[in-house]
Short mmCIF file of C-alpha atoms and ligand atoms in Angstrom, two decimals:
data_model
loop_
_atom_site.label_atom_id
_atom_site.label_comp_id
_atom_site.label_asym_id
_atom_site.label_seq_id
_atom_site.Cartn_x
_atom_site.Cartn_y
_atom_site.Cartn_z
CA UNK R 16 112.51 130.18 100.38
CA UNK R 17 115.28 128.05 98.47
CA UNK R 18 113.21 126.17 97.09
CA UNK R 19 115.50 122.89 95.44
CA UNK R 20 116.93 122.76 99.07
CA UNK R 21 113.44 122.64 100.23
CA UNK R 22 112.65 119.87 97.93
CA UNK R 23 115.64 117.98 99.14
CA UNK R 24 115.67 118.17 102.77
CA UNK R 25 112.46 115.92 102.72
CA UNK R 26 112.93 113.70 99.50
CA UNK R 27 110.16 115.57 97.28
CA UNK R 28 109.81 115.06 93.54
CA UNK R 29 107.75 117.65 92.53
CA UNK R 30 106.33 120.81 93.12
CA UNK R 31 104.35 122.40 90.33
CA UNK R 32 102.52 125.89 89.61
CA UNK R 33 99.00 126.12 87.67
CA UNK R 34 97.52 129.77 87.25
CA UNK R 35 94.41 128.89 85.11
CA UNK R 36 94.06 132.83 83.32
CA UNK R 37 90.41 132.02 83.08
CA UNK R 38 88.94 131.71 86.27
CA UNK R 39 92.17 132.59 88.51
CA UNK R 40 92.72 129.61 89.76
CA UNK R 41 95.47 129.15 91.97
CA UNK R 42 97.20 126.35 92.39
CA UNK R 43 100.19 123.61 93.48
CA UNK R 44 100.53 119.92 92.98
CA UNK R 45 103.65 118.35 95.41
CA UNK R 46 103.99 114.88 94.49
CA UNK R 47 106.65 113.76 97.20
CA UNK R 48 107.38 110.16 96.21
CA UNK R 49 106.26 107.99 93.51
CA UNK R 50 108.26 104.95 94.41
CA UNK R 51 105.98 102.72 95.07
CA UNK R 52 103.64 103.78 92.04
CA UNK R 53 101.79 106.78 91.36
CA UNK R 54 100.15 109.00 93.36
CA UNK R 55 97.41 109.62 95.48
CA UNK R 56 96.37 112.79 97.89
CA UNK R 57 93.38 115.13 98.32
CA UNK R 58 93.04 118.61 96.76
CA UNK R 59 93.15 121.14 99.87
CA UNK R 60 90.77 124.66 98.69
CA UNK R 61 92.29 127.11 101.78
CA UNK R 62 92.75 130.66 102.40
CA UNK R 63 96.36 130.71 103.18
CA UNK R 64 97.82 133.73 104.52
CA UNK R 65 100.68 133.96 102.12
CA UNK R 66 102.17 131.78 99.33
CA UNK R 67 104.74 130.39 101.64
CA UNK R 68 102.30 128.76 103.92
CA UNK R 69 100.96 127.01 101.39
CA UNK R 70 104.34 125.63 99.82
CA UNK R 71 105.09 124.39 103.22
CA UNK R 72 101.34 123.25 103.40
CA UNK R 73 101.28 120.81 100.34
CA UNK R 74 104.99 119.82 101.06
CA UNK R 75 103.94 118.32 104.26
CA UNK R 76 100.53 117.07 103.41
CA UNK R 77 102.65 115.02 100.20
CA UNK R 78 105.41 113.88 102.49
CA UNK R 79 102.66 112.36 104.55
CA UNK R 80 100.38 110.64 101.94
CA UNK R 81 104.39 109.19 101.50
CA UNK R 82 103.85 107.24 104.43
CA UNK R 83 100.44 106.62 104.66
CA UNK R 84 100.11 104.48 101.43
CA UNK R 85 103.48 102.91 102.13
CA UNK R 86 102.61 102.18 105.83
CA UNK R 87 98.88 100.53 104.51
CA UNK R 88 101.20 98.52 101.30
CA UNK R 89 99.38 100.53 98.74
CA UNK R 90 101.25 100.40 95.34
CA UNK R 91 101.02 103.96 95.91
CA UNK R 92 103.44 106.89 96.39
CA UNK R 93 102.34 110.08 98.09
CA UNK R 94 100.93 113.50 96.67
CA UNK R 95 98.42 116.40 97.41
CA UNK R 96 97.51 119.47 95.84
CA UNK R 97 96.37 122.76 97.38
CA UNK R 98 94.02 125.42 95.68
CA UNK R 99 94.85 129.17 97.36
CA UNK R 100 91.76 131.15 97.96
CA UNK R 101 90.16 134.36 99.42
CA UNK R 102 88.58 134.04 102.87
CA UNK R 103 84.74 132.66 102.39
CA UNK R 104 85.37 132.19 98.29
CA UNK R 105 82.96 129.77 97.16
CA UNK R 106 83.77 126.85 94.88
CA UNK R 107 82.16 126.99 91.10
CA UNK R 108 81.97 124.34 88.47
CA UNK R 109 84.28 126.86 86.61
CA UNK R 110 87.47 126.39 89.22
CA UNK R 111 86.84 122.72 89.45
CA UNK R 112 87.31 121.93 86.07
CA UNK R 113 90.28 124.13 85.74
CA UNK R 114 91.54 122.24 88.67
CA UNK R 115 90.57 119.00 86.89
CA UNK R 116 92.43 120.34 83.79
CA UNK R 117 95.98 120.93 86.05
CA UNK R 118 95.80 117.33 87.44
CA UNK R 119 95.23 115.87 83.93
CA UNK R 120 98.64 117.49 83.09
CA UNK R 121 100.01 115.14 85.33
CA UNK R 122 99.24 112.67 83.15
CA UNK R 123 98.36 110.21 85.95
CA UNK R 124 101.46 110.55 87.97
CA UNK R 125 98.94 112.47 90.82
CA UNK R 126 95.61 111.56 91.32
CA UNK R 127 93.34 114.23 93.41
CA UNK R 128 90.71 113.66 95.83
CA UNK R 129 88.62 115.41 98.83
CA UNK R 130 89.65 116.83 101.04
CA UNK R 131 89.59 120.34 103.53
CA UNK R 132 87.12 122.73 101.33
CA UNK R 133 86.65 120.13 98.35
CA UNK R 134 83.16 118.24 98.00
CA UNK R 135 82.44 115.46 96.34
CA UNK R 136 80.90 117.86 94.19
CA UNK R 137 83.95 119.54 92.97
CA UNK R 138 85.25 116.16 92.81
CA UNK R 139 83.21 115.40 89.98
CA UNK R 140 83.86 119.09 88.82
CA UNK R 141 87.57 118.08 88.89
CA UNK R 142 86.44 114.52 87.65
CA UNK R 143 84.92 116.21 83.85
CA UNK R 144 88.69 116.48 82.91
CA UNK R 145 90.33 114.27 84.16
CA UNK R 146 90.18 110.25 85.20
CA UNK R 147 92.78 110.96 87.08
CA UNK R 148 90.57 112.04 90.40
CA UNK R 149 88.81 109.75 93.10
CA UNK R 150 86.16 110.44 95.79
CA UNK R 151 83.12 111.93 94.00
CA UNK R 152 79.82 111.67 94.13
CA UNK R 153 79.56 108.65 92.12
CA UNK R 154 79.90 105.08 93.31
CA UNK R 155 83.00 104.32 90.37
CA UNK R 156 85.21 107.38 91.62
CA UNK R 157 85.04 105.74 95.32
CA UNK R 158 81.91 107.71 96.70
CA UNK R 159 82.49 108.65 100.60
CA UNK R 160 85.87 107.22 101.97
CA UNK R 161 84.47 108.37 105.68
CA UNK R 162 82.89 105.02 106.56
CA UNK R 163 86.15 102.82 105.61
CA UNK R 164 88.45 105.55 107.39
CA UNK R 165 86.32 104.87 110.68
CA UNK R 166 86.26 101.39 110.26
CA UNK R 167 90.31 101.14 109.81
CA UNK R 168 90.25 103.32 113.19
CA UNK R 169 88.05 100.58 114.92
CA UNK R 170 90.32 97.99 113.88
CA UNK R 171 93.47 100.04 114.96
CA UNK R 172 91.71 100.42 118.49
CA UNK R 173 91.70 96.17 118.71
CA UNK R 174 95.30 96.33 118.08
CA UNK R 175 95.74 98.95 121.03
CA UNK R 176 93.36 97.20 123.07
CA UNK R 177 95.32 93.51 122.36
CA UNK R 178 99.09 95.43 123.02
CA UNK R 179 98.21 96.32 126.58
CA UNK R 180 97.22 92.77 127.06
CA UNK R 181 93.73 93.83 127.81
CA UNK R 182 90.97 91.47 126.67
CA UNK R 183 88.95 93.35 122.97
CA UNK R 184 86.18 93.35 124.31
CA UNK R 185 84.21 97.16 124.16
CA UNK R 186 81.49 96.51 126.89
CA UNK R 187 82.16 98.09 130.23
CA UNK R 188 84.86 100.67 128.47
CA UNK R 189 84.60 104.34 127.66
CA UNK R 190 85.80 105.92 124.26
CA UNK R 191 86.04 109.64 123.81
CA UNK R 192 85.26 111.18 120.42
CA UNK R 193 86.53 114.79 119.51
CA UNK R 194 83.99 115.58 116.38
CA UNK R 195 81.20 113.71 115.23
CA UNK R 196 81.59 114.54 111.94
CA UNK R 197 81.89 112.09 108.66
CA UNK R 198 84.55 109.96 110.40
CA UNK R 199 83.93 110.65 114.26
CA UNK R 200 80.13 109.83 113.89
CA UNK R 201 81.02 106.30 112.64
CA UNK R 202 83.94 105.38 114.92
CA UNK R 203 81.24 106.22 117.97
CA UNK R 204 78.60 104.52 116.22
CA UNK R 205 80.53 101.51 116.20
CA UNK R 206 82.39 101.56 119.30
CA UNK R 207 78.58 102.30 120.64
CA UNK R 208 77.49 99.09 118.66
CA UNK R 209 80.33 97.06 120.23
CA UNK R 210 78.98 98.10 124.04
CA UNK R 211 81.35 100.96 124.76
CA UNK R 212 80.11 103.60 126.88
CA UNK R 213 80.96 106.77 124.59
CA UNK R 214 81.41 110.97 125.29
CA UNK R 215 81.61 112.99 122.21
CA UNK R 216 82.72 116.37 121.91
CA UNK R 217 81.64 118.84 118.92
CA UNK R 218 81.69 122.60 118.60
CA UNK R 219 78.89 122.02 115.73
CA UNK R 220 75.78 121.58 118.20
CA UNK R 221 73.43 120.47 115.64
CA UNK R 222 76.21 117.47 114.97
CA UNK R 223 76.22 116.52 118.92
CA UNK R 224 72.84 116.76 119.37
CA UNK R 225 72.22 114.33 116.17
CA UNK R 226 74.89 111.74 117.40
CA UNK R 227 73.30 111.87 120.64
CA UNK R 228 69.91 111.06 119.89
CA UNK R 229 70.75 108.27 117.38
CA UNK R 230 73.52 106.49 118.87
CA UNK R 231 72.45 106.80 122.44
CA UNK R 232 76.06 108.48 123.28
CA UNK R 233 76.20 111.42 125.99
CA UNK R 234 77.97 114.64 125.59
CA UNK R 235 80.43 116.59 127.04
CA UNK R 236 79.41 119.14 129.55
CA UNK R 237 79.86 122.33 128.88
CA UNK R 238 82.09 123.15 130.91
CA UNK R 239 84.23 119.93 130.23
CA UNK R 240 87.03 119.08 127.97
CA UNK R 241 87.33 115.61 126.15
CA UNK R 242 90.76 115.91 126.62
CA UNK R 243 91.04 115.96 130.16
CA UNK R 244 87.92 113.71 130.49
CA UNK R 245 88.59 110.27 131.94
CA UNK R 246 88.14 107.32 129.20
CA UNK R 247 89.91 104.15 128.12
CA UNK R 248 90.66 105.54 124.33
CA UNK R 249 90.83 108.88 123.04
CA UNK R 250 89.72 109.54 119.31
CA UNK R 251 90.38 112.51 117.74
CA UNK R 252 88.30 112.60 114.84
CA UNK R 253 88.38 116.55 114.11
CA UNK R 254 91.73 118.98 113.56
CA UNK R 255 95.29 118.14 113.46
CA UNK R 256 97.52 119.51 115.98
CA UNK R 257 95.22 118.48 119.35
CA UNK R 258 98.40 116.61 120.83
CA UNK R 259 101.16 118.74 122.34
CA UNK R 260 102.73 119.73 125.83
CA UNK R 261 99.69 121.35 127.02
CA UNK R 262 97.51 118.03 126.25
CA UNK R 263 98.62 115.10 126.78
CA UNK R 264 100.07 116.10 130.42
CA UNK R 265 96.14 116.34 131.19
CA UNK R 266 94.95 113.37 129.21
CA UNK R 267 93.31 110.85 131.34
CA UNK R 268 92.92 107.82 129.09
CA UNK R 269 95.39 104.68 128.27
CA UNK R 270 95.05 105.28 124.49
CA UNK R 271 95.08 107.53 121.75
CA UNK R 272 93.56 105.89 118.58
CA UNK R 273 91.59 108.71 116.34
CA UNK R 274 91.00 109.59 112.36
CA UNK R 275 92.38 113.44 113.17
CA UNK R 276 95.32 113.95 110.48
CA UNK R 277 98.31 115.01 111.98
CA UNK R 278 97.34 114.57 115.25
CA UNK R 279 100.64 115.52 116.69
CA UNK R 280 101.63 119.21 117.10
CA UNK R 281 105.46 118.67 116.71
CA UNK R 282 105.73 115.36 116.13
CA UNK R 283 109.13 114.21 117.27
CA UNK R 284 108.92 115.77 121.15
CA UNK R 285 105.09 115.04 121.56
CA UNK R 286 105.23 111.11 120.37
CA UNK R 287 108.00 111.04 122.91
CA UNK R 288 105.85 112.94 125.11
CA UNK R 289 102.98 110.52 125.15
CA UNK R 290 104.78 107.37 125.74
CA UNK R 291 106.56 108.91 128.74
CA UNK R 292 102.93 109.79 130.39
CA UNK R 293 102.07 105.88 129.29
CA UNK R 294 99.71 106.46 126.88
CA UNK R 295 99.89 104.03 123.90
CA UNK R 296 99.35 106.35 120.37
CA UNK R 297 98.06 104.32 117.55
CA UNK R 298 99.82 106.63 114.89
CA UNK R 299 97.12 108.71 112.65
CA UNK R 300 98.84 107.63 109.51
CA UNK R 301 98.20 104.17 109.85
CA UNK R 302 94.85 104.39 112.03
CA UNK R 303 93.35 106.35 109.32
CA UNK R 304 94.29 104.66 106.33
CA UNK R 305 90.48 103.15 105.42
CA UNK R 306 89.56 105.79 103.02
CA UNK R 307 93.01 106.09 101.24
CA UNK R 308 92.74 102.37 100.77
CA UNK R 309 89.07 102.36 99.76
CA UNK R 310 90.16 105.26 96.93
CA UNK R 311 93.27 103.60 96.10
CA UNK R 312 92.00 100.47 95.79
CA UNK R 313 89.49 100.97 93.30
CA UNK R 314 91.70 103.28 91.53
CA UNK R 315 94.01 100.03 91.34
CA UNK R 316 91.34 97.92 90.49
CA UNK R 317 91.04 96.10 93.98
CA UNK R 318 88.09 93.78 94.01
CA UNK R 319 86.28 94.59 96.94
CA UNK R 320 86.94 91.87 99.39
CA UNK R 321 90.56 92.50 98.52
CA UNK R 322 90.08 96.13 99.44
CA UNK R 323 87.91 95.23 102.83
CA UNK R 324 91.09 92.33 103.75
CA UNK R 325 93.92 95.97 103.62
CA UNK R 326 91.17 97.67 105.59
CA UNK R 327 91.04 94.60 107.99
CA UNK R 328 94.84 94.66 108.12
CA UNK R 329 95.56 97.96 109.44
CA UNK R 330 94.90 95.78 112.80
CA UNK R 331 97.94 94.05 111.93
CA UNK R 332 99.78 96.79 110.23
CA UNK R 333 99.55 98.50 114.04
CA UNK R 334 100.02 95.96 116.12
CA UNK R 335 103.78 95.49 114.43
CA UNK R 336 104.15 99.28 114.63
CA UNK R 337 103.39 99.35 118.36
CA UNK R 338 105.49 96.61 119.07
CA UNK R 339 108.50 98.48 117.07
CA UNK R 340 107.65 101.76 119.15
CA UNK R 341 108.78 99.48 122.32
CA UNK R 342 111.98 100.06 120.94
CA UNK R 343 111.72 103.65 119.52
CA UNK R 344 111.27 106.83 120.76
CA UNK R 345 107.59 106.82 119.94
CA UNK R 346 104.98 104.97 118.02
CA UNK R 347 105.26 107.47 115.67
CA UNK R 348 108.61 107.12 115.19
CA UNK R 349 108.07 103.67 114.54
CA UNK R 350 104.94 104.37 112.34
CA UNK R 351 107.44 106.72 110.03
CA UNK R 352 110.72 103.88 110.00
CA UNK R 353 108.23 101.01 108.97
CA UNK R 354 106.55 103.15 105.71
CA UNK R 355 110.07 104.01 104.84
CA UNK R 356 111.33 100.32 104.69
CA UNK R 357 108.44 100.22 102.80
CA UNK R 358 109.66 102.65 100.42
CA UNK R 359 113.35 101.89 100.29
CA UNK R 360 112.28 97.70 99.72
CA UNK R 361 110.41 99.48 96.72
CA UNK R 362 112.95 101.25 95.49
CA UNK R 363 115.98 98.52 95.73
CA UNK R 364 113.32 96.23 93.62
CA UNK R 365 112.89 99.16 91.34
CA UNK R 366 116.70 99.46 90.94
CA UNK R 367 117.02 95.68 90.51
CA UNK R 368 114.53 96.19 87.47
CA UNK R 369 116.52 98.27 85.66
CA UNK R 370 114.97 101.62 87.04
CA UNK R 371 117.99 103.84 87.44
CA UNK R 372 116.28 106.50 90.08
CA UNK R 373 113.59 103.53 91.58
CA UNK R 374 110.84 105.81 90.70
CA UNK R 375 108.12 104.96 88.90
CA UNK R 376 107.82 104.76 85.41
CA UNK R 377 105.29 104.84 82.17
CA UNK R 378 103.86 101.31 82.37
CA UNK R 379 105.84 100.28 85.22
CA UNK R 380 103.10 99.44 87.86
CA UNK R 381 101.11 96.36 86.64
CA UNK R 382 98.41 97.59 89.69
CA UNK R 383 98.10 100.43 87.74
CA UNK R 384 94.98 100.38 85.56
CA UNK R 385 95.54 103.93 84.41
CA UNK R 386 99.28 104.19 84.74
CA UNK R 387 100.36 106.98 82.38
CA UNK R 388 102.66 108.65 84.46
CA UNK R 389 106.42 110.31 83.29
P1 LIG K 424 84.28 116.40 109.22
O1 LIG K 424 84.46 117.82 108.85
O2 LIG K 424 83.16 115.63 108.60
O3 LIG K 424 84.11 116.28 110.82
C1 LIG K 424 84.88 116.99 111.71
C2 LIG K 424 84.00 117.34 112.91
O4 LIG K 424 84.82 117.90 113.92
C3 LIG K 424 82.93 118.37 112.57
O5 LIG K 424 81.67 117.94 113.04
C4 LIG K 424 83.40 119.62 113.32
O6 LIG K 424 82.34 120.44 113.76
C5 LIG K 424 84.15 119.00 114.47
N1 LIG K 424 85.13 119.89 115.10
C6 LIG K 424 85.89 120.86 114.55
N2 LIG K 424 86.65 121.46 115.48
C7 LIG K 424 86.35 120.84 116.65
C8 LIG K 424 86.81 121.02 117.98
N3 LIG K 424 87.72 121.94 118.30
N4 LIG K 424 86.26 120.24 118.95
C9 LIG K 424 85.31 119.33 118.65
N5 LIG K 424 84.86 119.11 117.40
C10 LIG K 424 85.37 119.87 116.42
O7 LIG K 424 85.69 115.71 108.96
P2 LIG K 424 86.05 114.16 108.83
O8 LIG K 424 85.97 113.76 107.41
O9 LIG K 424 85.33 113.37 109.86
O10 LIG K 424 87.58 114.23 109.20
C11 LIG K 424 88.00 114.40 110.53
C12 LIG K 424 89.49 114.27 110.60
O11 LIG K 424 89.90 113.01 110.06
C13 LIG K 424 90.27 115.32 109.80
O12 LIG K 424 91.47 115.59 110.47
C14 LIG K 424 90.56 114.60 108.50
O13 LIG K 424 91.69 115.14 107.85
C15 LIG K 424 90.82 113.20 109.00
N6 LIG K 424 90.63 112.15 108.01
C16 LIG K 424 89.43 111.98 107.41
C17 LIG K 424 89.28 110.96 106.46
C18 LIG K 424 87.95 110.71 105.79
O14 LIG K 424 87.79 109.63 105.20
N7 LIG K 424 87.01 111.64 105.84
C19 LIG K 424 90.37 110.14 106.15
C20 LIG K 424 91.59 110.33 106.81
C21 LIG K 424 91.72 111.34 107.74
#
């Protein structure tokens, strides 16, 4: 792998190595962008099947935290970091602090979080040494971002609703959830609430069965696919990847409007793909901003009605990108050319304030309550 021209190709900043000698932790911070201010993104703990994977792994997962925080006007650039591990290796106190040790390095310039194999747990592992990590257990690192994620993804589904001139009202219309999980339990539990008829899917039969008895939603048969079953909106609230060719020729709903990351398998054809069947995609990125907001937010000292009016506006934030996908190839298209006026708007102010490069500087975000970063 060349790994500059790597960098390059996609705008990254940073890609960094930690091998902690102690425990044997593995690990790789890629902050892509910290125009708009420092940056944000979960810690991935995965059992990659070579190095490579997971270079390409945290490059994309950074590239997209890019967009995200740009897309939801976060003073935030984008980030992640990936821990490699053996197949089944548990977590200790002992890897989370090393881990919390690498990200202080960064001297605030990335700040971690949850996410795939992380707990809020190690997040408070992580969180003994360093400030610089959000999402733990306790209520002043953010606690559980789930519930503001699914409530951004409810709002997202009024802006689908309102852009096929169909009245926003839930009663009398059927939502599909893939997963019931931490997100997926909440966006049925409130489309539920709101008089939607909802089906839920879940290979985790203990979480179906729970979701069905206390939201009074029905299941899937067993010998039925969510994907091909008939709805109004589609939410994919469990892997990335669920949208390609295969799909969306079978999907039987009007819109797509789920927490899933990365919900497209190649983005580019299968955004295209989706508005030629005439199915409106509320792009994941900006659906599922609730929880980045919630962490960055706090992080940025957000009161908390300021941080429930950004959650509130990812309504807005999609109806203007679904309007600009008229024009564009795909909503996600139009998703990924709004967060990077976002970025370049940042950078030209940047450059305008004497910032040569228009990244961000020691001091230079007064959001920033812990701004320390190079
Ligand atoms: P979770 O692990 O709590 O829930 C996922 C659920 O999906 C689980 O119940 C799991 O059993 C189920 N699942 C897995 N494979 C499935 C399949 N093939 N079919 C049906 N169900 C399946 O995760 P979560 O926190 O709800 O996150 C869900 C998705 O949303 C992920 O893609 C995540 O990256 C994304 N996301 C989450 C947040 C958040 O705040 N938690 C924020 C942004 C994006």
């Amino acid at each position: 792998m060349k790994l500059f021209e790597t960098l390059a190709d996609h705008g990254h900043e940073r890609l960094c190595f930690h091998h902690d000698p102690i425990t044997g932790l593995r690990s790789i911070i890629a902050i892509h962008s910290t125009v708009l201010g420092n940056a944000l993104g979960g810690t991935r703990r995965w059992a990659y099947t070579d190095e490579a994977e997971a270079i390409r792994d945290v490059l994309r997962l950074s590239e997209g935290m890019t967009y995200k925080s740009a897309a939801a006007d976060l003073a935030m650039g984008g980030a992640k970091s990936v821990i490699l591990i053996k197949p089944g290796q548990a977590a200790t106190e002992a890897e989370g602090r090393a881990m919390g040790r690498f990200v202080d390095t960064m001297n605030g310039a990335y700040i971690a979080a949850e996410d795939v194999g992380v707990t809020p747990q190690f997040c408070d592992w992580m969180a003994e040494e360093t400030q610089h990590v959000m999402g733990g257990e306790t209520v002043s690192h953010g606690g559980d971002p789930s519930p503001f994620t699914a409530t951004g993804c409810f709002n997202a589904m009024k802006a689908c609703l309102k852009h096929l001139g169909r009245k926003v009202d839930f009663s009398g219309m059927t939502v599909g959830v893939q997963g019931v999980g931490a997100t997926g339990y909440r966006v049925a539990k409130l489309c539920k609430e709101a008089g939607a008829k909802v089906i839920a899917s879940d290979v985790n039969r203990v979480a179906l069965e729970k979701a069905v008895k206390e939201l009074g939603i029905s299941a899937v048969g067993d010998n039925e696919n969510i994907f091909t079953t008939k709805v109004d909106i589609l939410a994919p609230c469990a892997l990335g990847g669920v949208l390609d060719d295969r799909t969306i020729t079978n999907l039987k709903c009007e819109i797509v409007c789920g927490t899933a990351n990365n919900q497209l398998l190649h983005a580019i054809d299968d955004g295209a793909r989706l508005k030629k069947c005439g199915i409106l995609y509320g792009p994941d990125f900006v659906v599922n901003a609730g929880g980045l907001i919630r962490l960055a937010g706090l992080y940025l000292g957000m009161t908390e009605t300021q941080i429930n009016q950004k959650i509130e506006q990812i309504e807005h934030t999609t109806t203007s990108v679904l309007k600009e996908g008229n024009g564009a190839h795909s909503t996600h298209e139009a998703a990924v050319a709004y967060a990077k006026r976002r970025i370049e708007h940042g950078r030209a102010q940047r450059v305008e304030q004497g910032h040569e490069s228009g990244n961000t500087h020691k001091g230079a975000n007064p959001n920033q309550i812990t701004s320390t970063a190079s």
